[in-house]
Coordinates of N, CA and C in Angstrom, one line a residue:
M1 N 65.6 114.7 98.0 CA 65.6 113.5 96.9 C 64.5 112.4 97.1
N2 N 63.6 112.6 95.9 CA 62.3 111.9 95.6 C 62.4 110.4 95.3
K3 N 61.4 109.9 95.5 CA 61.1 108.3 94.8 C 61.9 107.9 93.8
Q4 N 61.8 108.8 92.7 CA 62.8 108.5 91.4 C 64.2 108.2 91.3
T5 N 64.2 109.7 92.4 CA 66.2 109.3 91.8 C 66.2 108.4 92.7
I6 N 66.3 108.2 93.9 CA 66.4 106.9 94.5 C 66.2 105.5 93.9
I7 N 65.4 105.5 93.5 CA 65.0 104.5 92.6 C 66.5 103.9 91.8
A8 N 66.5 105.4 90.9 CA 67.5 105.7 89.6 C 69.2 105.0 90.3
R9 N 69.0 106.1 91.3 CA 70.6 105.2 91.9 C 70.4 104.4 92.9
L10 N 69.7 103.7 92.9 CA 69.7 102.0 93.6 C 70.1 101.3 92.2
M11 N 69.2 101.8 91.5 CA 69.7 100.9 89.7 C 71.1 100.7 89.3
E12 N 72.0 101.8 89.7 CA 73.1 102.2 89.1 C 74.3 102.2 89.9
L13 N 73.8 102.1 91.2 CA 74.8 101.9 92.2 C 75.9 100.4 91.9
P14 N 75.3 99.5 92.3 CA 75.5 97.9 91.9 C 76.9 98.1 91.2
E15 N 76.3 98.7 89.8 CA 77.5 98.7 88.4 C 78.9 99.4 89.3
L16 N 78.6 100.6 90.0 CA 79.8 101.6 90.7 C 80.6 100.5 91.9
I17 N 79.5 100.2 92.3 CA 80.2 98.9 93.2 C 81.0 98.1 93.0
A18 N 80.6 97.5 91.7 CA 81.5 96.4 91.6 C 83.0 97.3 90.6
N19 N 82.8 98.1 89.7 CA 83.7 99.0 89.1 C 85.1 99.8 90.0
A20 N 84.4 100.0 91.6 CA 85.2 100.4 92.7 C 85.8 99.2 93.4
E21 N 85.7 97.8 93.4 CA 86.1 96.8 93.5 C 87.4 96.3 92.9
I22 N 86.5 96.6 91.4 CA 87.9 96.0 90.2 C 88.8 97.2 90.6
A23 N 88.4 98.2 90.8 CA 89.4 99.5 90.6 C 90.5 99.1 92.1
L24 N 89.8 98.4 93.0 CA 90.6 98.5 94.4 C 91.9 96.7 94.2
I25 N 90.8 95.9 93.3 CA 91.9 94.8 93.0 C 93.1 95.1 92.2
T26 N 93.0 96.2 91.2 CA 93.8 97.1 90.4 C 95.0 97.5 91.5
A27 N 94.5 98.0 92.2 CA 95.1 99.1 92.9 C 96.1 98.5 93.8
Q28 N 95.4 97.0 94.1 CA 96.0 96.4 95.2 C 97.4 95.5 94.8
N29 N 96.9 95.1 93.3 CA 98.1 94.6 92.7 C 99.2 95.4 92.5
N30 N 99.2 96.5 91.8 CA 100.2 97.8 91.6 C 101.0 97.2 93.0
F31 N 100.2 97.9 94.1 CA 100.7 97.9 95.1 C 102.2 96.6 95.7
N32 N 101.6 96.0 95.4 CA 102.2 94.2 95.6 C 103.3 94.1 94.6
I33 N 103.1 94.8 93.4 CA 104.1 94.7 92.2 C 105.3 95.8 92.3
A34 N 104.9 97.1 93.4 CA 105.7 97.8 93.8 C 106.5 97.9 95.0
R35 N 105.8 96.6 95.8 CA 106.1 96.6 97.0 C 107.5 95.2 96.6
S36 N 107.2 94.6 96.0 CA 108.4 93.2 95.0 C 108.7 93.9 94.7
Q37 N 109.0 95.2 94.1 CA 110.2 95.9 93.1 C 111.0 96.2 93.9
L38 N 110.2 96.7 95.6 CA 111.7 97.5 96.1 C 112.1 96.4 96.6
T39 N 111.4 95.2 97.2 CA 112.2 94.3 97.9 C 113.9 93.6 96.9
H40 N 113.2 93.6 95.6 CA 114.4 93.1 94.7 C 115.6 93.8 94.5
R41 N 115.2 95.5 94.3 CA 116.3 96.1 94.0 C 117.2 96.2 95.9
E42 N 116.2 96.0 96.7 CA 116.9 96.6 98.0 C 117.9 95.0 98.2
D43 N 117.0 93.8 97.5 CA 117.9 92.7 98.2 C 119.1 92.9 96.7
G44 N 119.1 93.7 95.8 CA 120.3 93.5 94.2 C 121.1 94.0 95.6
L45 N 121.0 95.7 95.9 CA 121.7 96.2 96.7 C 122.5 95.8 97.6
Y46 N 121.9 94.8 98.2 CA 122.9 94.3 99.5 C 123.6 93.1 99.2
L47 N 123.5 92.5 97.6 CA 124.3 91.1 97.3 C 124.7 91.9 96.3
G48 N 124.9 93.3 96.2 CA 126.0 94.2 94.9 C 125.6 93.9 93.8
V49 N 124.6 93.7 93.3 CA 124.1 93.6 92.3 C 124.3 95.0 90.6
F50 N 124.4 96.1 91.7 CA 124.0 97.0 91.1 C 125.9 97.9 91.6
E51 N 126.1 96.9 91.6 CA 127.6 98.0 92.3 C 129.0 98.2 90.9
D52 N 128.5 97.6 89.7 CA 128.5 98.8 88.1 C 128.1 99.8 87.9
E53 N 127.3 99.9 88.6 CA 126.2 101.3 88.1 C 126.8 102.7 89.4
G54 N 127.4 102.4 90.7 CA 128.1 102.9 91.1 C 127.1 102.8 92.4
M55 N 126.1 101.8 92.6 CA 125.3 101.8 93.8 C 125.8 100.8 94.6
V56 N 126.7 101.1 96.1 CA 127.1 100.4 97.0 C 126.5 100.3 98.1
I57 N 126.0 99.2 98.8 CA 125.8 99.3 100.1 C 127.0 98.9 100.8
D58 N 128.2 100.3 101.7 CA 129.2 99.8 102.0 C 129.7 100.9 103.2
G59 N 128.4 101.4 103.8 CA 128.6 102.0 105.3 C 129.3 101.0 106.0
K60 N 130.2 102.5 107.3 CA 130.6 101.4 107.8 C 129.4 101.2 109.4
N61 N 128.5 102.1 109.3 CA 127.4 101.5 110.7 C 126.3 101.2 109.9
A62 N 125.3 100.5 110.7 CA 123.5 100.4 110.3 C 123.1 101.9 109.7
E63 N 123.3 102.7 110.1 CA 122.5 104.5 109.9 C 122.8 104.3 108.4
I64 N 124.4 104.1 108.3 CA 125.1 104.8 107.0 C 124.3 103.7 106.1
R65 N 124.3 102.6 106.2 CA 124.0 101.5 105.0 C 122.7 102.1 105.1
S66 N 121.6 102.1 105.6 CA 120.1 102.3 106.1 C 120.2 103.3 104.8
A67 N 120.6 104.6 105.0 CA 120.7 105.8 104.5 C 121.3 105.8 102.7
Q68 N 122.1 104.6 102.6 CA 122.5 104.5 101.5 C 121.2 103.0 100.6
L69 N 120.7 102.8 101.3 CA 119.6 101.8 100.7 C 119.0 102.7 100.6
R70 N 117.9 103.5 101.2 CA 117.1 104.3 101.1 C 117.4 105.5 99.3
K71 N 118.8 106.0 99.6 CA 119.0 107.1 98.3 C 119.0 106.1 97.4
F72 N 119.4 104.9 97.2 CA 119.6 104.1 96.2 C 118.5 103.3 95.7
S73 N 117.1 103.3 96.7 CA 116.0 102.5 96.0 C 114.9 103.5 96.6
A74 N 114.7 104.7 95.9 CA 114.3 106.3 95.8 C 113.2 106.0 94.7
I75 N 113.3 106.0 94.0 CA 112.1 105.2 92.8 C 111.2 104.6 93.4
E76 N 112.0 103.6 93.4 CA 111.2 102.4 94.0 C 110.0 102.6 95.3
R77 N 110.5 103.3 96.9 CA 109.8 103.7 97.7 C 109.1 104.8 96.9
N78 N 109.2 105.6 96.6 CA 108.5 106.3 95.7 C 106.9 105.9 94.7
E79 N 107.1 104.5 94.4 CA 106.4 104.0 94.0 C 105.8 103.5 94.6
V80 N 105.9 102.6 95.5 CA 105.4 102.3 97.0 C 104.5 103.4 97.5
A81 N 105.5 104.4 97.8 CA 104.0 105.1 98.6 C 102.5 105.7 97.6
R82 N 103.0 105.5 96.3 CA 102.2 106.0 95.4 C 100.9 105.3 94.8
T83 N 101.2 103.9 95.0 CA 100.4 102.9 94.8 C 99.6 102.7 96.5
E84 N 100.3 103.0 97.3 CA 99.8 102.6 98.5 C 98.5 103.7 98.9
H85 N 98.8 104.8 98.3 CA 97.7 106.0 98.4 C 97.3 106.0 97.2
L86 N 97.3 105.4 96.6 CA 95.9 104.9 95.4 C 95.1 103.8 95.7
T87 N 96.2 102.8 96.5 CA 94.7 102.1 97.5 C 94.2 102.2 98.3
M88 N 94.6 103.4 99.3 CA 93.5 103.4 100.0 C 92.9 104.6 99.5
E89 N 93.1 105.1 98.3 CA 91.7 105.8 98.0 C 90.7 105.3 97.2
S90 N 91.2 104.1 96.7 CA 90.5 103.0 95.6 C 89.6 102.5 96.8
R91 N 89.8 102.3 98.4 CA 89.1 101.1 99.0 C 88.7 102.4 99.7
Y92 N 88.2 103.9 100.1 CA 87.9 104.7 100.4 C 86.5 105.2 99.4
K93 N 87.1 105.1 98.2 CA 85.4 104.8 97.1 C 84.5 103.7 97.7
L94 N 85.2 102.9 97.4 CA 84.4 101.6 97.3 C 83.9 101.6 98.6
E95 N 83.8 102.1 99.7 CA 83.4 102.1 101.5 C 82.2 103.5 101.1
K96 N 83.0 104.3 100.6 CA 81.8 105.5 100.4 C 80.7 104.7 99.7
L97 N 80.9 104.3 98.5 CA 79.6 103.8 97.4 C 79.2 102.7 98.8
K98 N 79.7 102.0 99.0 CA 78.3 100.6 100.3 C 78.0 101.7 101.0
T99 N 78.4 102.4 101.7 CA 77.6 103.4 102.8 C 76.3 103.8 102.0
E100 N 76.8 104.7 101.0 CA 75.7 104.9 100.4 C 74.0 104.5 99.9
L101 N 74.7 103.0 99.3 CA 74.0 101.8 99.4 C 73.0 101.7 100.5
K102 N 73.8 101.5 101.8 CA 72.8 101.3 103.0 C 72.0 102.4 103.1
A103 N 72.6 103.8 103.2 CA 72.0 104.5 103.2 C 70.5 104.8 102.3
L104 N 70.9 104.4 101.5 CA 69.3 104.2 100.3 C 68.3 103.2 100.5
Q105 N 69.0 101.9 101.0 CA 67.9 101.4 101.7 C 67.6 101.2 103.0
S106 N 68.0 102.1 103.8 CA 67.5 102.5 104.9 C 66.2 103.4 104.9
I107 N 66.6 104.1 103.6 CA 65.5 105.4 102.9 C 64.4 104.5 102.4
V108 N 64.4 103.3 101.9 CA 63.5 102.5 101.2 C 62.6 101.9 102.1
D109 N 63.2 101.3 103.0 CA 62.5 100.8 104.6 C 61.8 101.7 104.8
L110 N 62.1 102.8 105.4 CA 61.6 104.2 106.3 C 60.1 104.4 104.9
L111 N 60.3 104.4 104.2 CA 59.2 105.0 102.6 C 58.0 103.8 102.9
K112 N 58.9 102.4 102.9 CA 57.7 101.6 103.2 C 57.0 101.4 104.3
G113 N 57.7 101.9 105.3 CA 56.8 102.0 106.7 C 55.7 102.5 106.6
A114 N 55.9 104.3 105.6 CA 55.2 105.1 105.8 C 53.8 105.3 104.9
A115 N 54.0 104.1 103.8 CA 53.1 104.2 102.9 C 52.1 103.1 103.7

């Protein structure tokens, strides 16, 4: 990596980091929405809102009720898992860019000392 390549990369990193921060915020918002939808579904199941759709939590013990809850909220649970994964992936990409920026700044500092 020569000086021009380092300079070019340093010039583009701030915009890449800003875009990664926006992507992380979006992913976190989507994750929060998915969790809220799951909570709404679970509350509705416990309150009997979906009885007319054949979704009734009527198990005789906690294990059966818990299994019924998981079964009737599988779509929402999958969405929570998917958005959580995307949030973690976005956070990783942002941290990777920040680490690259710090590394390049260190290289610049070393080059200054060598000059």
